[in-house]
XYZ file of C-alpha atoms in Angstrom:
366
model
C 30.576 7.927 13.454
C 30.809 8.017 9.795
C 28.896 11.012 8.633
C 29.133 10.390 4.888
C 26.348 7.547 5.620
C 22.906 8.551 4.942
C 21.215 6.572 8.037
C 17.660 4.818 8.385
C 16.307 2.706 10.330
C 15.247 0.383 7.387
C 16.965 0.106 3.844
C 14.766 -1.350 1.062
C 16.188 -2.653 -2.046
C 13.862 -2.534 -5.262
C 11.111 0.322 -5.642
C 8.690 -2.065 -7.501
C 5.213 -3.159 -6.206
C 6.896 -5.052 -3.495
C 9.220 -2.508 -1.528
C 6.636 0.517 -2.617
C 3.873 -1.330 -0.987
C 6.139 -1.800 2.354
C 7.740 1.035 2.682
C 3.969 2.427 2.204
C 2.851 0.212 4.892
C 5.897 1.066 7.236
C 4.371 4.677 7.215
C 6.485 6.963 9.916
C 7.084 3.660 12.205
C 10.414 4.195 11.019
C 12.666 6.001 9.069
C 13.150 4.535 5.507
C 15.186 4.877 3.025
C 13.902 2.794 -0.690
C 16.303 2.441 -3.326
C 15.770 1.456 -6.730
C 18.669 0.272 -9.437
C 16.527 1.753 -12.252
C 16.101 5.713 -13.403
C 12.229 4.465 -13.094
C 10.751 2.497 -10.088
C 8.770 -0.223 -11.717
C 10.269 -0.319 -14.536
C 10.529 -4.075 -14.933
C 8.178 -6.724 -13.434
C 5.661 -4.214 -11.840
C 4.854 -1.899 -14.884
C 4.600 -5.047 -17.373
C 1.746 -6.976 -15.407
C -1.231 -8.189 -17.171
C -3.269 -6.336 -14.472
C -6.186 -8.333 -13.205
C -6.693 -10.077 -10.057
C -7.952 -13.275 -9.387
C -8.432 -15.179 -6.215
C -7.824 -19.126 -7.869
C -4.312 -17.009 -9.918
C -1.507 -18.930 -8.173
C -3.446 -21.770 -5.910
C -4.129 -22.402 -2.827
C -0.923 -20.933 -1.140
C -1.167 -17.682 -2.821
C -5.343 -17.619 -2.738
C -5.142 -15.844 0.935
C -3.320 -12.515 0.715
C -5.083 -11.966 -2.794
C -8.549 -12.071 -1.114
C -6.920 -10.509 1.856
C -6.518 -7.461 -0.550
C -9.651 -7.475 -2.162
C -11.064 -4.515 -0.035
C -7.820 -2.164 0.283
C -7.799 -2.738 -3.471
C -11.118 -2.318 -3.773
C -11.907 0.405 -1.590
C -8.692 2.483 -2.890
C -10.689 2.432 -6.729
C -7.852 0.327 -8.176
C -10.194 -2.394 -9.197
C -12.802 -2.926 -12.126
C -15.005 -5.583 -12.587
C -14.261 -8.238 -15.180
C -14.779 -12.094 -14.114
C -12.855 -14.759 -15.791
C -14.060 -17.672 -17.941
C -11.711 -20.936 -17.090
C -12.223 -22.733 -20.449
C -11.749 -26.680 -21.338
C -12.149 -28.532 -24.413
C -10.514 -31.829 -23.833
C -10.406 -34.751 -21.111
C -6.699 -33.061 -19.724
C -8.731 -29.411 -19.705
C -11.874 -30.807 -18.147
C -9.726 -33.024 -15.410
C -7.979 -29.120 -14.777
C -10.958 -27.121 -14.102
C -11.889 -30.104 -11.454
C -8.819 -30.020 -9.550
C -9.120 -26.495 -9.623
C -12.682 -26.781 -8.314
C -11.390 -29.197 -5.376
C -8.907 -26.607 -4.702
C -10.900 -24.032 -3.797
C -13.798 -26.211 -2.210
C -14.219 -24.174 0.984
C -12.420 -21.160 0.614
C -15.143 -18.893 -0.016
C -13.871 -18.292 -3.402
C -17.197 -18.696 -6.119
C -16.315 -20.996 -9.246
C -19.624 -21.122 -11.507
C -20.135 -23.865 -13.955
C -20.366 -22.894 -17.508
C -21.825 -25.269 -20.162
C -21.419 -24.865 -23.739
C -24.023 -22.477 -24.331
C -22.772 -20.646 -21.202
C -19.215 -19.787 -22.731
C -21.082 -18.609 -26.402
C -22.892 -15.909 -24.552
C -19.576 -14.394 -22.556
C -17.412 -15.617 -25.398
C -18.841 -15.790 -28.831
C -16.954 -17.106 -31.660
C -16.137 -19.761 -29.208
C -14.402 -22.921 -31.297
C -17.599 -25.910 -30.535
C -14.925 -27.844 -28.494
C -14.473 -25.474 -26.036
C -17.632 -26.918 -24.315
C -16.975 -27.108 -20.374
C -16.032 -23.939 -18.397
C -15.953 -22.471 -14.484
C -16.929 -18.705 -14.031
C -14.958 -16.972 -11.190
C -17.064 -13.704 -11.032
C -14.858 -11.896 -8.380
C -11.722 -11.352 -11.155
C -10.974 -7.505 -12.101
C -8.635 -5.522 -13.303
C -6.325 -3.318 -11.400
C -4.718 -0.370 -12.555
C -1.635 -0.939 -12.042
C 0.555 2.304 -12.455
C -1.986 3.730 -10.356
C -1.726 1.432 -7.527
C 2.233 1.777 -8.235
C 2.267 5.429 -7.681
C -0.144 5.176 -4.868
C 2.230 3.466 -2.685
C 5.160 5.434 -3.762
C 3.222 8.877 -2.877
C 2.231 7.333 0.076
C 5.236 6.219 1.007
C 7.088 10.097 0.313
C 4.336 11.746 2.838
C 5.899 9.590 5.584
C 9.040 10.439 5.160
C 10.706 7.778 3.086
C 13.402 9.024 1.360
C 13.244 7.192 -2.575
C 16.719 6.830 -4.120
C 16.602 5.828 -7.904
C 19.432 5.165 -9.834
C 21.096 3.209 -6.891
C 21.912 0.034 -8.427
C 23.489 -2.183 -5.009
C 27.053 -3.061 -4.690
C 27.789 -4.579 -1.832
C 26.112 -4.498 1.647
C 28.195 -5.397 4.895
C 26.231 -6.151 8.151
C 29.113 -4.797 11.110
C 27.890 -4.260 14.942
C 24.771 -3.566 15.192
C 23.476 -2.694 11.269
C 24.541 -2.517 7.650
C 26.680 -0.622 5.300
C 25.231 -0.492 1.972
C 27.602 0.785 -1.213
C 25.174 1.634 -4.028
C 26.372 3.682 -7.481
C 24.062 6.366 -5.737
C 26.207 6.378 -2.291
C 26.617 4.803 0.749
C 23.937 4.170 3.558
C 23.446 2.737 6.865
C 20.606 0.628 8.158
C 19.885 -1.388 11.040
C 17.698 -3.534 8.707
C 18.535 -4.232 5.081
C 15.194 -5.818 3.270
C 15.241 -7.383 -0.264
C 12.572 -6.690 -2.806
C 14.947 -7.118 -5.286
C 12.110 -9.297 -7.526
C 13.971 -11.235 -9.724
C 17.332 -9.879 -8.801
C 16.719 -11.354 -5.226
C 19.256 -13.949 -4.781
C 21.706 -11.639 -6.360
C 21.222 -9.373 -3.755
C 21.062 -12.182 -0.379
C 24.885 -13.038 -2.140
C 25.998 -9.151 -2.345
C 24.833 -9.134 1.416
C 27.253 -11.983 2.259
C 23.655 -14.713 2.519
C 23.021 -17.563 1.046
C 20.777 -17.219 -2.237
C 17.067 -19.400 -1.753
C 17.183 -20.641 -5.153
C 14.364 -17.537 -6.659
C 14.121 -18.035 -10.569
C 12.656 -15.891 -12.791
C 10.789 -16.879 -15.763
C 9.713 -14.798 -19.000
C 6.273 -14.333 -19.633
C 5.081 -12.640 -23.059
C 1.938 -10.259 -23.509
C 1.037 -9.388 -27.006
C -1.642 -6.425 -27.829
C -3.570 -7.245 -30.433
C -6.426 -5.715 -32.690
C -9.474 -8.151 -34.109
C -12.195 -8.783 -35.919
C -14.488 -8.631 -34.510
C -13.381 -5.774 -31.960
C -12.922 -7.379 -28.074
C -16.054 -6.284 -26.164
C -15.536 -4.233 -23.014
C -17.578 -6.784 -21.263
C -15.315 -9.790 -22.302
C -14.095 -11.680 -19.555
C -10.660 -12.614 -19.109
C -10.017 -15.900 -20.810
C -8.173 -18.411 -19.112
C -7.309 -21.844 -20.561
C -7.903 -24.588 -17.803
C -4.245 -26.114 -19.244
C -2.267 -23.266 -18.833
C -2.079 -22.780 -22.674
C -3.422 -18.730 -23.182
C -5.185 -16.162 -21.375
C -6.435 -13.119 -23.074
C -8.143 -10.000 -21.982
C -9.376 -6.713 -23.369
C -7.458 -3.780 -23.052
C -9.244 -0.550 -24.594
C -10.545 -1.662 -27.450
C -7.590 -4.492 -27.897
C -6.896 -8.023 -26.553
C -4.237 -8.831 -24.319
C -3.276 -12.148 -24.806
C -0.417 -14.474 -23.021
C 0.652 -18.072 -24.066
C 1.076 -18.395 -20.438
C 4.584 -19.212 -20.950
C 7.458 -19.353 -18.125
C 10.289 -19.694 -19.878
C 13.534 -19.871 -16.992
C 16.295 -16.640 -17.296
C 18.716 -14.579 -15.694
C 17.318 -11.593 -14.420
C 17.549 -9.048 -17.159
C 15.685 -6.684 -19.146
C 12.998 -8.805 -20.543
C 12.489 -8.957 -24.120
C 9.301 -11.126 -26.266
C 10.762 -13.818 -28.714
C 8.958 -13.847 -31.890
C 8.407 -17.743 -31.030
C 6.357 -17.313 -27.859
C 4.490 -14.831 -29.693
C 3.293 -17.155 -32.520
C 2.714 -19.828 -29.898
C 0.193 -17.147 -28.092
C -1.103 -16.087 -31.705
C -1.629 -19.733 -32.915
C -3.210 -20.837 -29.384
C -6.081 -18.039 -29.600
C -6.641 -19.230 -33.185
C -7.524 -22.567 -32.330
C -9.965 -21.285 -29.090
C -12.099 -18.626 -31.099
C -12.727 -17.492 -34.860
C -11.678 -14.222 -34.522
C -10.028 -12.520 -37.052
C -6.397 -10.483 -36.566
C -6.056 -7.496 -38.252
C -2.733 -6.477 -36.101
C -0.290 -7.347 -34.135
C 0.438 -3.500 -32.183
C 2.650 -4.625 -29.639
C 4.460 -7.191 -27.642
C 6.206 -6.984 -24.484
C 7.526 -9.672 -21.870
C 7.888 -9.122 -18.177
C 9.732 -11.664 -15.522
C 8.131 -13.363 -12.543
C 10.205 -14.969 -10.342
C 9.475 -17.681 -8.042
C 11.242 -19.866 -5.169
C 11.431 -23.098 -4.905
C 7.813 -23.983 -3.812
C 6.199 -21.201 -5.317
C 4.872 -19.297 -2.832
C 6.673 -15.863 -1.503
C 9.101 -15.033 1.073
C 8.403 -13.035 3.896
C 10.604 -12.584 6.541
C 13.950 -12.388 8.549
C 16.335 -14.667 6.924
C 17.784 -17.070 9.528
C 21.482 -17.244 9.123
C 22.027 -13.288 8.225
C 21.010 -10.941 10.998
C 18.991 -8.005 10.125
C 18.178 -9.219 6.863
C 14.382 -9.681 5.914
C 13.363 -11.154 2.600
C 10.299 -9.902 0.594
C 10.359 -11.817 -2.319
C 9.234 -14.646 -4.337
C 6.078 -13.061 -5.597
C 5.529 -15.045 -8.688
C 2.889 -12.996 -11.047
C 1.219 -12.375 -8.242
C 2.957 -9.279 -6.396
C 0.424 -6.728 -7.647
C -2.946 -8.439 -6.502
C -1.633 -9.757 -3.096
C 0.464 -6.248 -2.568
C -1.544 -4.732 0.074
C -1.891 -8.098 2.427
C 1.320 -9.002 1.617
C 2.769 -5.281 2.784
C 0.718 -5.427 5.898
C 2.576 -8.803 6.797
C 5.978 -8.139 6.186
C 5.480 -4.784 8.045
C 4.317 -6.374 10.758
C 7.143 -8.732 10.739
C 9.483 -5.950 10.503
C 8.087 -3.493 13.561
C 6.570 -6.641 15.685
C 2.901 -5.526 15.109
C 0.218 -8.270 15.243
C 0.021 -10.307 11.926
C -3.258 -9.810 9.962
C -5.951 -11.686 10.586
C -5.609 -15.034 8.223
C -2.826 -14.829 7.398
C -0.514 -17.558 8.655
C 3.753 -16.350 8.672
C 5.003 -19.394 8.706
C 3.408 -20.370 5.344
C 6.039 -17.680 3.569
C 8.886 -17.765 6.410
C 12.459 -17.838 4.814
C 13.211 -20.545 7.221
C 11.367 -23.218 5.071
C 14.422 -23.561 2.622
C 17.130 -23.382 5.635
C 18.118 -27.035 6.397
């Protein structure tokens, strides 16, 4: 036996909203270790979210593990309640919020609609052409780091064992588990899991797998402050052709151009172009007047192939389980999402609703 291994049942690779929530989840079923290639766990995806949660944010395939998480959210005090206005002014826009209506026929999720007059009152300063809208009064906002450090805390009282600094090197699967070299040390695992986010096919190849084809996409956030001043009771602003969002923020507006621009993984940075785009796209939806421009970050969500996440073994490397594939929507489908891929992992019964096979690895295996 090698004893320079520090052992576990379960390795998990990225300390972000993903692997905090399921190594949170895991509890004392059995012995984790979680390590993290940054100083800071969420320091890249997970701490540069827009924060809200909405049931129609990523369709239909995403839809179910964000309203299975409504009431763990909810009931945990991470949410506040904000709505969101799904805004149209043009035949494209208007033929959007309809298929988005269709979508979501049946689901339980409640789309309002909003006439003219309708989006004035939530939204005035409203440009006149903006004149058809759906109201999704469930949205809110989570907070975030809260949630974050939730799951990590939660995760420590059980006895997970948080390595940061442990950027992976190499993993070998021999006999009956792994060997994992990391710049923080070696480990050994009888299960390796990867919630890598958008370093996740980097990690399947490092593990001697086959990558799934995850990309990861830039998406920009710019704080801004205006005149006049964004009401607390504004709701988030979503453009029915994918052209904006915006939010307030303490005072401020959050606003996106909804871009998803395809990267490497990397340390995300805003180009000045995406934020004009953003800037210019608000200007044409309301009259509001900029005074500043106080800050702009960009954040990467990283999707496979079909857009929906990854949960589960992977079918040609034993012992490896993929949790991946989250999109933008990691941090309002976390809790449902954890409860599934630790049932997965420990052979527990699958929630309620939720259906495996939708997010199985297998689905991109020929």
């Amino acid at each position: 036996m090698d004893l320079s291994l520090t052992r576990a049942d379960i390795l998990i690779v990225g300390a972000g909203i993903a692997g905090a929530s399921l190594a949170a989840e895991i509890g004392d079923g059995a012995r984790v270790i979680l390590i993290e290639g940054e100083d800071q766990p969420g320091y890249h995806s997970t701490g540069r979210s827009a924060a809200f949660w909405s049931e129609t944010y990523g369709g239909p395939s995403i839809q179910p593990l964000t309203s299975a998480s409504l009431a763990p959210l909810r009931d945990g005090g991470f949410l506040k309640p904000r709505g969101c206005l799904h805004v149209a002014g043009t035949d494209a826009g208007r033929a959007a919020l309809d298929r988005l209506a269709a979508e979501f026929a049946g689901t339980g999720v409640v789309l309002e609609p909003i006439d003219r007059a309708g989006i004035e009152r939530w939204v005035p300063g409203t440009r006149a052409d903006r004149d058809t809208g759906l109201y999704e009064p469930s949205c809110a906002d989570i907070d975030v780091a809260a949630l974050h450090a939730d799951y990590l805390g939660k995760a420590r009282r059980t006895g997970t064992q948080i390595v940061r600094s442990a950027r992976l090197l190499g993993a070998v699967h021999a006999g009956d588990g792994w060997v994992v070299e990391t710049t923080a040390g070696r480990f050994a695992a009888d299960i390796l899991v990867n919630a890598a986010g958008a370093w996740a096919d980097d990690v399947a190849k490092l593990a001697g797998g086959a990558p799934i084809g995850i990309q990861p996409y830039r998406r920009t956030v710019i704080q801004l402050a205006v005149d006049p001043p964004a009401p607390a009771d504004l709701p988030l602003v979503m453009d029915a052709e994918e052209l904006f969002y915006f939010k307030p923020e303490a005072g401020k507006l959050w606003l996106s151009p909804h871009d998803e621009t395809p990267c490497d993984p990397c340390d995300a940075a805003p180009e000045e172009l995406d934020v004009a785009i953003a800037i210019d796209r608000m200007e044409h939806a309301v009259d509001w007047r900029i005074l500043k421009r106080e800050h702009a970050w960009a954040g990467l969500r990283s999707f496979s192939p079909d857009r929906a996440p990854i949960y589960g073994f992977d079918v040609q490397v034993p012992g490896f389980f993929w949790c991946a594939g989250q999109g933008g929507f990691g941090i309002q489908t976390a809790p449902a999402a954890a409860a599934l891929a630790a049932a997965l992992l420990l052979g527990r019964g699958v929630p309620v609703g939720l259906d495996p096979e939708r997010y199985a690895p297998g689905r991109f295996r020929s």
